[in-house]
PDB file of C-alpha atoms in Angstrom:
ATOM      1  CA  UNK A  24     -24.414  25.615  31.098  1.00 62.00           C
ATOM      2  CA  UNK A  25     -25.123  29.078  32.448  1.00 66.00           C
ATOM      3  CA  UNK A  26     -28.880  29.025  31.545  1.00 69.00           C
ATOM      4  CA  UNK A  27     -29.402  25.435  32.970  1.00 71.00           C
ATOM      5  CA  UNK A  28     -27.350  25.962  36.187  1.00 72.00           C
ATOM      6  CA  UNK A  29     -28.886  26.406  39.567  1.00 74.00           C
ATOM      7  CA  UNK A  30     -29.397  30.057  40.592  1.00 74.00           C
ATOM      8  CA  UNK A  31     -27.451  29.346  43.754  1.00 77.00           C
ATOM      9  CA  UNK A  32     -24.209  28.705  41.766  1.00 78.00           C
ATOM     10  CA  UNK A  33     -21.513  31.340  41.508  1.00 79.00           C
ATOM     11  CA  UNK A  34     -20.230  32.484  38.128  1.00 73.00           C
ATOM     12  CA  UNK A  35     -16.740  31.277  38.901  1.00 71.00           C
ATOM     13  CA  UNK A  36     -18.125  27.738  39.335  1.00 72.00           C
ATOM     14  CA  UNK A  37     -19.465  27.844  35.842  1.00 71.00           C
ATOM     15  CA  UNK A  38     -16.519  29.533  34.234  1.00 71.00           C
ATOM     16  CA  UNK A  39     -14.204  27.697  31.880  1.00 70.00           C
ATOM     17  CA  UNK A  40     -10.663  28.550  33.053  1.00 68.00           C
ATOM     18  CA  UNK A  41      -8.883  27.556  29.922  1.00 71.00           C
ATOM     19  CA  UNK A  42      -7.258  30.598  28.238  1.00 75.00           C
ATOM     20  CA  UNK A  43      -7.586  30.079  24.503  1.00 82.00           C
ATOM     21  CA  UNK A  44      -6.873  32.882  22.132  1.00 84.00           C
ATOM     22  CA  UNK A  45      -5.983  33.539  18.510  1.00 87.00           C
ATOM     23  CA  UNK A  46      -3.288  35.900  17.486  1.00 86.00           C
ATOM     24  CA  UNK A  47      -3.867  38.286  14.560  1.00 85.00           C
ATOM     25  CA  UNK A  48      -0.996  36.801  12.568  1.00 85.00           C
ATOM     26  CA  UNK A  49      -2.029  33.174  13.019  1.00 84.00           C
ATOM     27  CA  UNK A  50      -2.680  31.070   9.887  1.00 79.00           C
ATOM     28  CA  UNK A  51      -6.321  30.283   9.163  1.00 76.00           C
ATOM     29  CA  UNK A  52      -5.488  26.586   9.737  1.00 74.00           C
ATOM     30  CA  UNK A  53      -4.396  27.400  13.308  1.00 80.00           C
ATOM     31  CA  UNK A  54      -7.795  28.951  13.999  1.00 80.00           C
ATOM     32  CA  UNK A  55      -9.598  26.076  12.430  1.00 77.00           C
ATOM     33  CA  UNK A  56      -7.648  23.598  14.668  1.00 78.00           C
ATOM     34  CA  UNK A  57      -8.259  25.695  17.726  1.00 80.00           C
ATOM     35  CA  UNK A  58     -12.013  25.519  17.262  1.00 79.00           C
ATOM     36  CA  UNK A  59     -11.986  21.851  16.484  1.00 76.00           C
ATOM     37  CA  UNK A  60      -9.989  20.867  19.484  1.00 78.00           C
ATOM     38  CA  UNK A  61     -11.705  23.159  22.016  1.00 78.00           C
ATOM     39  CA  UNK A  62     -15.355  23.059  21.063  1.00 77.00           C
ATOM     40  CA  UNK A  63     -15.891  26.811  21.145  1.00 78.00           C
ATOM     41  CA  UNK A  64     -18.361  28.957  19.206  1.00 81.00           C
ATOM     42  CA  UNK A  65     -16.153  32.090  19.412  1.00 86.00           C
ATOM     43  CA  UNK A  66     -12.585  32.882  20.228  1.00 86.00           C
ATOM     44  CA  UNK A  67     -10.871  36.194  21.057  1.00 87.00           C
ATOM     45  CA  UNK A  68      -8.221  37.608  18.725  1.00 89.00           C
ATOM     46  CA  UNK A  69      -5.271  39.403  20.499  1.00 88.00           C
ATOM     47  CA  UNK A  70      -2.197  41.347  19.397  1.00 86.00           C
ATOM     48  CA  UNK A  71       1.342  40.311  20.274  1.00 83.00           C
ATOM     49  CA  UNK A  72       0.993  42.182  23.480  1.00 83.00           C
ATOM     50  CA  UNK A  73      -2.195  40.228  24.300  1.00 83.00           C
ATOM     51  CA  UNK A  74      -4.537  43.265  23.753  1.00 86.00           C
ATOM     52  CA  UNK A  75      -8.025  42.283  22.557  1.00 86.00           C
ATOM     53  CA  UNK A  76      -8.595  43.105  18.923  1.00 86.00           C
ATOM     54  CA  UNK A  77     -11.797  41.339  18.190  1.00 88.00           C
ATOM     55  CA  UNK A  78     -13.334  37.838  17.918  1.00 88.00           C
ATOM     56  CA  UNK A  79     -13.597  35.002  15.466  1.00 87.00           C
ATOM     57  CA  UNK A  80     -16.790  32.968  15.316  1.00 86.00           C
ATOM     58  CA  UNK A  81     -17.337  29.365  14.309  1.00 83.00           C
ATOM     59  CA  UNK A  82     -19.214  30.588  11.169  1.00 82.00           C
ATOM     60  CA  UNK A  83     -16.078  32.347   9.943  1.00 80.00           C
ATOM     61  CA  UNK A  84     -14.032  29.242  10.558  1.00 78.00           C
ATOM     62  CA  UNK A  85     -16.427  26.938   8.812  1.00 78.00           C
ATOM     63  CA  UNK A  86     -16.331  29.212   5.702  1.00 78.00           C
ATOM     64  CA  UNK A  87     -12.498  29.135   5.784  1.00 74.00           C
ATOM     65  CA  UNK A  88     -12.516  25.320   6.283  1.00 73.00           C
ATOM     66  CA  UNK A  89     -14.787  24.961   3.245  1.00 73.00           C
ATOM     67  CA  UNK A  90     -12.464  27.105   1.157  1.00 72.00           C
ATOM     68  CA  UNK A  91      -9.407  25.109   2.228  1.00 73.00           C
ATOM     69  CA  UNK A  92     -11.184  21.841   1.543  1.00 71.00           C
ATOM     70  CA  UNK A  93     -12.143  22.981  -1.938  1.00 71.00           C
ATOM     71  CA  UNK A  94      -8.543  24.096  -2.628  1.00 72.00           C
ATOM     72  CA  UNK A  95      -7.149  20.789  -1.472  1.00 70.00           C
ATOM     73  CA  UNK A  96      -9.591  18.824  -3.560  1.00 71.00           C
ATOM     74  CA  UNK A  97      -8.574  20.775  -6.645  1.00 69.00           C
ATOM     75  CA  UNK A  98      -4.913  20.287  -5.971  1.00 70.00           C
ATOM     76  CA  UNK A  99      -5.433  16.576  -5.471  1.00 67.00           C
ATOM     77  CA  UNK A 100      -7.158  16.433  -8.854  1.00 67.00           C
ATOM     78  CA  UNK A 101      -4.110  17.862 -10.554  1.00 65.00           C
ATOM     79  CA  UNK A 102      -5.093  21.408 -11.021  1.00 71.00           C
ATOM     80  CA  UNK A 103      -4.181  24.805  -9.333  1.00 71.00           C
ATOM     81  CA  UNK A 104      -6.645  26.151  -6.879  1.00 70.00           C
ATOM     82  CA  UNK A 105      -9.482  28.011  -8.501  1.00 74.00           C
ATOM     83  CA  UNK A 106      -9.967  31.535  -7.043  1.00 73.00           C
ATOM     84  CA  UNK A 107     -13.356  32.059  -8.718  1.00 78.00           C
ATOM     85  CA  UNK A 108     -16.510  29.924  -9.145  1.00 78.00           C
ATOM     86  CA  UNK A 109     -16.061  27.429 -11.970  1.00 78.00           C
ATOM     87  CA  UNK A 110     -18.857  28.773 -14.213  1.00 83.00           C
ATOM     88  CA  UNK A 111     -17.694  32.409 -13.796  1.00 84.00           C
ATOM     89  CA  UNK A 112     -13.925  31.869 -14.435  1.00 84.00           C
ATOM     90  CA  UNK A 113     -12.847  32.976 -17.931  1.00 87.00           C
ATOM     91  CA  UNK A 114     -11.984  30.016 -20.197  1.00 89.00           C
ATOM     92  CA  UNK A 115      -8.435  30.980 -20.774  1.00 89.00           C
ATOM     93  CA  UNK A 116      -7.747  31.485 -17.068  1.00 87.00           C
ATOM     94  CA  UNK A 117      -9.267  28.093 -16.399  1.00 86.00           C
ATOM     95  CA  UNK A 118      -7.024  26.679 -19.105  1.00 90.00           C
ATOM     96  CA  UNK A 119      -3.936  28.072 -17.397  1.00 86.00           C
ATOM     97  CA  UNK A 120      -5.026  26.603 -14.078  1.00 82.00           C
ATOM     98  CA  UNK A 121      -5.261  23.131 -15.668  1.00 83.00           C
ATOM     99  CA  UNK A 122      -2.513  23.010 -18.310  1.00 86.00           C
ATOM    100  CA  UNK A 123       0.455  23.301 -16.036  1.00 81.00           C
ATOM    101  CA  UNK A 124      -0.012  20.037 -14.123  1.00 77.00           C
ATOM    102  CA  UNK A 125      -1.107  18.233 -17.255  1.00 82.00           C
ATOM    103  CA  UNK A 126       2.152  19.008 -18.952  1.00 85.00           C
ATOM    104  CA  UNK A 127       4.083  17.978 -15.893  1.00 80.00           C
ATOM    105  CA  UNK A 128       2.205  14.694 -15.721  1.00 79.00           C
ATOM    106  CA  UNK A 129       2.553  14.222 -19.460  1.00 84.00           C
ATOM    107  CA  UNK A 130       6.347  14.594 -19.194  1.00 83.00           C
ATOM    108  CA  UNK A 131       6.333  12.131 -16.351  1.00 78.00           C
ATOM    109  CA  UNK A 132       4.436   9.591 -18.415  1.00 80.00           C
ATOM    110  CA  UNK A 133       7.151   9.891 -21.030  1.00 83.00           C
ATOM    111  CA  UNK A 134       9.405   8.092 -18.556  1.00 80.00           C
ATOM    112  CA  UNK A 135       6.958   5.205 -18.749  1.00 80.00           C
ATOM    113  CA  UNK A 136       7.514   5.030 -22.476  1.00 80.00           C
ATOM    114  CA  UNK A 137      11.262   5.234 -21.910  1.00 82.00           C
ATOM    115  CA  UNK A 138      11.115   2.405 -19.419  1.00 79.00           C
ATOM    116  CA  UNK A 139       9.209   0.235 -21.924  1.00 80.00           C
ATOM    117  CA  UNK A 140      11.828   0.986 -24.474  1.00 81.00           C
ATOM    118  CA  UNK A 141      14.427  -0.648 -22.212  1.00 82.00           C
ATOM    119  CA  UNK A 142      12.372  -3.878 -22.220  1.00 81.00           C
ATOM    120  CA  UNK A 143      11.543  -3.858 -25.847  1.00 81.00           C
ATOM    121  CA  UNK A 144      13.586  -7.050 -26.535  1.00 82.00           C
ATOM    122  CA  UNK A 145      11.720  -8.856 -23.688  1.00 80.00           C
ATOM    123  CA  UNK A 146       8.381  -7.814 -25.032  1.00 78.00           C
ATOM    124  CA  UNK A 147       9.315  -9.123 -28.534  1.00 81.00           C
ATOM    125  CA  UNK A 148      10.350 -12.492 -27.079  1.00 79.00           C
ATOM    126  CA  UNK A 149       7.237 -12.772 -24.851  1.00 80.00           C
ATOM    127  CA  UNK A 150       4.462 -10.710 -26.267  1.00 83.00           C
ATOM    128  CA  UNK A 151       2.060 -12.222 -23.738  1.00 84.00           C
ATOM    129  CA  UNK A 152       3.812  -9.989 -21.106  1.00 87.00           C
ATOM    130  CA  UNK A 153       2.567  -6.885 -22.860  1.00 87.00           C
ATOM    131  CA  UNK A 154      -1.034  -7.953 -22.314  1.00 87.00           C
ATOM    132  CA  UNK A 155      -0.712  -7.341 -18.560  1.00 90.00           C
ATOM    133  CA  UNK A 156       1.173  -4.045 -18.560  1.00 91.00           C
ATOM    134  CA  UNK A 157      -2.037  -1.901 -18.303  1.00 89.00           C
ATOM    135  CA  UNK A 158      -3.239  -4.195 -15.437  1.00 91.00           C
ATOM    136  CA  UNK A 159       0.023  -3.982 -13.546  1.00 92.00           C
ATOM    137  CA  UNK A 160       0.650  -0.236 -13.687  1.00 89.00           C
ATOM    138  CA  UNK A 161      -3.007   0.795 -13.148  1.00 90.00           C
ATOM    139  CA  UNK A 162      -3.162  -1.419 -10.040  1.00 93.00           C
ATOM    140  CA  UNK A 163      -0.088   0.359  -8.647  1.00 91.00           C
ATOM    141  CA  UNK A 164      -1.406   3.761  -9.463  1.00 88.00           C
ATOM    142  CA  UNK A 165      -4.884   3.072  -8.013  1.00 90.00           C
ATOM    143  CA  UNK A 166      -3.484   1.839  -4.713  1.00 93.00           C
ATOM    144  CA  UNK A 167      -0.981   4.776  -4.519  1.00 91.00           C
ATOM    145  CA  UNK A 168      -3.761   7.351  -5.212  1.00 87.00           C
ATOM    146  CA  UNK A 169      -5.921   5.597  -2.611  1.00 90.00           C
ATOM    147  CA  UNK A 170      -3.146   5.705   0.022  1.00 92.00           C
ATOM    148  CA  UNK A 171      -2.221   9.363  -0.840  1.00 89.00           C
ATOM    149  CA  UNK A 172      -5.895  10.448  -0.447  1.00 86.00           C
ATOM    150  CA  UNK A 173      -6.182   8.761   2.937  1.00 90.00           C
ATOM    151  CA  UNK A 174      -2.959  10.273   4.217  1.00 91.00           C
ATOM    152  CA  UNK A 175      -3.709  13.781   3.044  1.00 87.00           C
ATOM    153  CA  UNK A 176      -7.179  13.709   4.552  1.00 83.00           C
ATOM    154  CA  UNK A 177      -5.905  12.420   7.942  1.00 87.00           C
ATOM    155  CA  UNK A 178      -3.268  15.186   7.919  1.00 86.00           C
ATOM    156  CA  UNK A 179      -5.864  17.821   7.078  1.00 78.00           C
ATOM    157  CA  UNK A 180      -8.054  16.906  10.128  1.00 75.00           C
ATOM    158  CA  UNK A 181      -5.120  16.540  12.465  1.00 77.00           C
ATOM    159  CA  UNK A 182      -5.308  12.757  12.888  1.00 85.00           C
ATOM    160  CA  UNK A 183      -1.606  12.311  12.057  1.00 88.00           C
ATOM    161  CA  UNK A 184       1.482  14.429  11.717  1.00 87.00           C
ATOM    162  CA  UNK A 185       5.094  13.892  10.496  1.00 90.00           C
ATOM    163  CA  UNK A 186       6.143  12.273  13.656  1.00 93.00           C
ATOM    164  CA  UNK A 187       3.799   9.406  12.925  1.00 93.00           C
ATOM    165  CA  UNK A 188       5.620   8.524   9.693  1.00 92.00           C
ATOM    166  CA  UNK A 189       6.965   5.186  11.052  1.00 94.00           C
ATOM    167  CA  UNK A 190       3.516   4.029  12.262  1.00 94.00           C
ATOM    168  CA  UNK A 191       2.163   5.029   8.782  1.00 94.00           C
ATOM    169  CA  UNK A 192       4.852   3.111   6.997  1.00 95.00           C
ATOM    170  CA  UNK A 193       4.355  -0.028   9.029  1.00 95.00           C
ATOM    171  CA  UNK A 194       0.581   0.091   8.476  1.00 95.00           C
ATOM    172  CA  UNK A 195       0.978   0.624   4.803  1.00 95.00           C
ATOM    173  CA  UNK A 196       3.476  -2.166   4.379  1.00 96.00           C
ATOM    174  CA  UNK A 197       0.963  -4.527   5.930  1.00 96.00           C
ATOM    175  CA  UNK A 198      -1.846  -3.013   3.905  1.00 96.00           C
ATOM    176  CA  UNK A 199       0.195  -3.245   0.691  1.00 96.00           C
ATOM    177  CA  UNK A 200       1.031  -6.897   1.178  1.00 97.00           C
ATOM    178  CA  UNK A 201      -2.598  -7.694   1.996  1.00 97.00           C
ATOM    179  CA  UNK A 202      -4.120  -5.731  -0.922  1.00 97.00           C
ATOM    180  CA  UNK A 203      -1.403  -6.924  -3.268  1.00 96.00           C
ATOM    181  CA  UNK A 204      -1.940 -10.555  -2.367  1.00 97.00           C
ATOM    182  CA  UNK A 205      -5.700 -10.297  -2.992  1.00 97.00           C
ATOM    183  CA  UNK A 206      -5.118  -8.710  -6.408  1.00 97.00           C
ATOM    184  CA  UNK A 207      -2.197 -11.159  -7.081  1.00 96.00           C
ATOM    185  CA  UNK A 208      -4.456 -14.149  -6.465  1.00 97.00           C
ATOM    186  CA  UNK A 209      -7.083 -12.672  -8.718  1.00 96.00           C
ATOM    187  CA  UNK A 210      -4.525 -12.043 -11.438  1.00 94.00           C
ATOM    188  CA  UNK A 211      -3.036 -15.502 -11.228  1.00 95.00           C
ATOM    189  CA  UNK A 212      -6.490 -17.060 -11.364  1.00 94.00           C
ATOM    190  CA  UNK A 213      -7.341 -14.875 -14.457  1.00 92.00           C
ATOM    191  CA  UNK A 214      -4.194 -16.131 -16.273  1.00 91.00           C
ATOM    192  CA  UNK A 215      -4.974 -19.794 -15.532  1.00 91.00           C
ATOM    193  CA  UNK A 216      -8.623 -19.436 -16.630  1.00 91.00           C
ATOM    194  CA  UNK A 217      -7.839 -17.639 -19.795  1.00 86.00           C
ATOM    195  CA  UNK A 218      -5.002 -20.104 -20.594  1.00 85.00           C
ATOM    196  CA  UNK A 219      -7.681 -22.776 -20.939  1.00 85.00           C
ATOM    197  CA  UNK A 220      -9.836 -20.573 -23.072  1.00 83.00           C
ATOM    198  CA  UNK A 221      -7.046 -19.245 -25.332  1.00 77.00           C
ATOM    199  CA  UNK A 222      -4.140 -21.766 -25.098  1.00 75.00           C
ATOM    200  CA  UNK A 223      -2.282 -20.354 -28.152  1.00 75.00           C
ATOM    201  CA  UNK A 224      -1.773 -17.004 -26.435  1.00 71.00           C
ATOM    202  CA  UNK A 225      -0.138 -18.496 -23.264  1.00 70.00           C
ATOM    203  CA  UNK A 226       1.542 -21.524 -24.704  1.00 71.00           C
ATOM    204  CA  UNK A 227       2.615 -24.133 -22.181  1.00 77.00           C
ATOM    205  CA  UNK A 228       3.880 -21.780 -19.610  1.00 83.00           C
ATOM    206  CA  UNK A 229       0.672 -20.367 -18.166  1.00 87.00           C
ATOM    207  CA  UNK A 230       1.646 -21.355 -14.592  1.00 91.00           C
ATOM    208  CA  UNK A 231       4.901 -19.263 -14.689  1.00 91.00           C
ATOM    209  CA  UNK A 232       3.183 -16.360 -16.425  1.00 91.00           C
ATOM    210  CA  UNK A 233       0.497 -16.459 -13.708  1.00 93.00           C
ATOM    211  CA  UNK A 234       3.137 -16.431 -11.022  1.00 95.00           C
ATOM    212  CA  UNK A 235       4.789 -13.521 -12.756  1.00 95.00           C
ATOM    213  CA  UNK A 236       1.590 -11.533 -12.827  1.00 95.00           C
ATOM    214  CA  UNK A 237       0.634 -12.449  -9.306  1.00 96.00           C
ATOM    215  CA  UNK A 238       3.986 -11.581  -7.751  1.00 97.00           C
ATOM    216  CA  UNK A 239       4.277  -8.448  -9.787  1.00 96.00           C
ATOM    217  CA  UNK A 240       0.892  -7.250  -8.480  1.00 96.00           C
ATOM    218  CA  UNK A 241       2.102  -7.798  -4.904  1.00 97.00           C
ATOM    219  CA  UNK A 242       5.307  -5.821  -5.529  1.00 96.00           C
ATOM    220  CA  UNK A 243       3.592  -3.006  -7.444  1.00 96.00           C
ATOM    221  CA  UNK A 244       0.733  -2.546  -4.952  1.00 96.00           C
ATOM    222  CA  UNK A 245       3.157  -2.590  -2.075  1.00 97.00           C
ATOM    223  CA  UNK A 246       5.228   0.031  -3.724  1.00 95.00           C
ATOM    224  CA  UNK A 247       2.147   2.116  -4.616  1.00 94.00           C
ATOM    225  CA  UNK A 248       0.908   2.221  -1.007  1.00 95.00           C
ATOM    226  CA  UNK A 249       4.276   3.145   0.304  1.00 95.00           C
ATOM    227  CA  UNK A 250       4.716   5.941  -2.302  1.00 93.00           C
ATOM    228  CA  UNK A 251       1.216   7.199  -1.815  1.00 92.00           C
ATOM    229  CA  UNK A 252       1.395   7.329   1.919  1.00 92.00           C
ATOM    230  CA  UNK A 253       5.003   8.666   2.351  1.00 93.00           C
ATOM    231  CA  UNK A 254       5.050  11.306  -0.339  1.00 90.00           C
ATOM    232  CA  UNK A 255       2.604  13.649   1.535  1.00 89.00           C
ATOM    233  CA  UNK A 256       4.605  13.317   4.667  1.00 91.00           C
ATOM    234  CA  UNK A 257       7.856  14.034   2.803  1.00 90.00           C
ATOM    235  CA  UNK A 258       6.438  17.106   1.144  1.00 86.00           C
ATOM    236  CA  UNK A 259       5.029  18.284   4.507  1.00 86.00           C
ATOM    237  CA  UNK A 260       8.597  17.867   5.988  1.00 88.00           C
ATOM    238  CA  UNK A 261      10.053  19.945   3.079  1.00 86.00           C
ATOM    239  CA  UNK A 262       7.531  22.690   3.732  1.00 83.00           C
ATOM    240  CA  UNK A 263       5.461  22.070   0.625  1.00 78.00           C
ATOM    241  CA  UNK A 264       1.729  21.483   0.377  1.00 78.00           C
ATOM    242  CA  UNK A 265       0.943  17.706   0.825  1.00 80.00           C
ATOM    243  CA  UNK A 266      -2.142  18.046  -1.524  1.00 75.00           C
ATOM    244  CA  UNK A 267       0.455  18.631  -4.280  1.00 68.00           C
ATOM    245  CA  UNK A 268       1.180  14.919  -4.088  1.00 59.00           C
ATOM    246  CA  UNK A 269      -2.170  14.473  -5.950  1.00 66.00           C
ATOM    247  CA  UNK A 270      -3.515  11.199  -7.032  1.00 66.00           C
ATOM    248  CA  UNK A 271      -2.516  11.819 -10.722  1.00 72.00           C
ATOM    249  CA  UNK A 272       1.084  12.607  -9.622  1.00 78.00           C
ATOM    250  CA  UNK A 273       1.374   9.514  -7.530  1.00 83.00           C
ATOM    251  CA  UNK A 274      -0.121   7.344 -10.253  1.00 79.00           C
ATOM    252  CA  UNK A 275       2.364   8.696 -12.724  1.00 81.00           C
ATOM    253  CA  UNK A 276       5.312   8.014 -10.509  1.00 84.00           C
ATOM    254  CA  UNK A 277       4.103   4.527  -9.731  1.00 88.00           C
ATOM    255  CA  UNK A 278       3.575   3.796 -13.414  1.00 86.00           C
ATOM    256  CA  UNK A 279       7.262   4.112 -14.189  1.00 85.00           C
ATOM    257  CA  UNK A 280       8.465   2.045 -11.262  1.00 90.00           C
ATOM    258  CA  UNK A 281       5.667  -0.473 -11.780  1.00 90.00           C
ATOM    259  CA  UNK A 282       7.083  -1.499 -15.207  1.00 90.00           C
ATOM    260  CA  UNK A 283      10.521  -2.009 -13.686  1.00 91.00           C
ATOM    261  CA  UNK A 284       9.078  -4.269 -10.932  1.00 94.00           C
ATOM    262  CA  UNK A 285       6.950  -6.186 -13.455  1.00 93.00           C
ATOM    263  CA  UNK A 286       9.860  -7.001 -15.806  1.00 92.00           C
ATOM    264  CA  UNK A 287      12.235  -7.746 -12.942  1.00 92.00           C
ATOM    265  CA  UNK A 288       9.808 -10.375 -11.697  1.00 94.00           C
ATOM    266  CA  UNK A 289       9.341 -11.681 -15.305  1.00 92.00           C
ATOM    267  CA  UNK A 290      13.083 -12.112 -15.535  1.00 90.00           C
ATOM    268  CA  UNK A 291      13.121 -14.102 -12.313  1.00 91.00           C
ATOM    269  CA  UNK A 292      10.479 -16.596 -13.427  1.00 91.00           C
ATOM    270  CA  UNK A 293      10.878 -16.714 -17.086  1.00 88.00           C
ATOM    271  CA  UNK A 294      14.571 -16.231 -17.787  1.00 86.00           C
ATOM    272  CA  UNK A 295      15.737 -19.082 -20.001  1.00 81.00           C
ATOM    273  CA  UNK A 296      12.190 -20.082 -20.804  1.00 80.00           C
ATOM    274  CA  UNK A 297      10.498 -17.168 -22.610  1.00 76.00           C
ATOM    275  CA  UNK A 298      13.203 -14.553 -22.000  1.00 69.00           C
TER     276      UNK A 298
END
């Protein structure tokens, strides 16, 4: 603006009167947000008494933003943040960074096995239900991971905060019902087609089995989207890092509850028939 302005203009006419500073004890994310919101190439850094200490340039902030993005991506993948380049990190140190979350997730998946144990009798009575367990729980995990990634990314760039939780919930309920309906229709259609190809597997109750699969997918996908979208906001409210609610963690949580939803729907449609 200064170079392109008319020589007759005074400096105070070109001056940006907004007083924007960074404090020496501000978090790096605060600096990143200040640059993003104010479109500056440099900002002054001041002490608590507002004495100038130095400046921070956009180059510094971009480097920090890249570091934080890499850290969040690693956490979302279910590992601790790497503090060294991957190829330069000692193998045992890399092992320690990865094994912790894997153990936690493995212990979480044990609850899935426990939940299946509760429904052992039902599986024995209607073995056909077991065929769709991977389909049901993976659909819930996928939608939960998808929702979690979207919300964490939106929070990282400042598009939403905790105060937007109700709007997020409403949107995800609608999204969950829409996505679940699409997958439910596909699942129902799959059962009906395969029942014609393999009639011995489904018997004479393919329609009820199809309804069980279809409505289970709606319920599991709805639960997955709600869990994936709300968990980052809850963790943020508790002062934890939202990236910790990584896709694997959400998927593990939804796996357990997905089984309960699936067999509850099966009871509703098949009680007294196959169960």
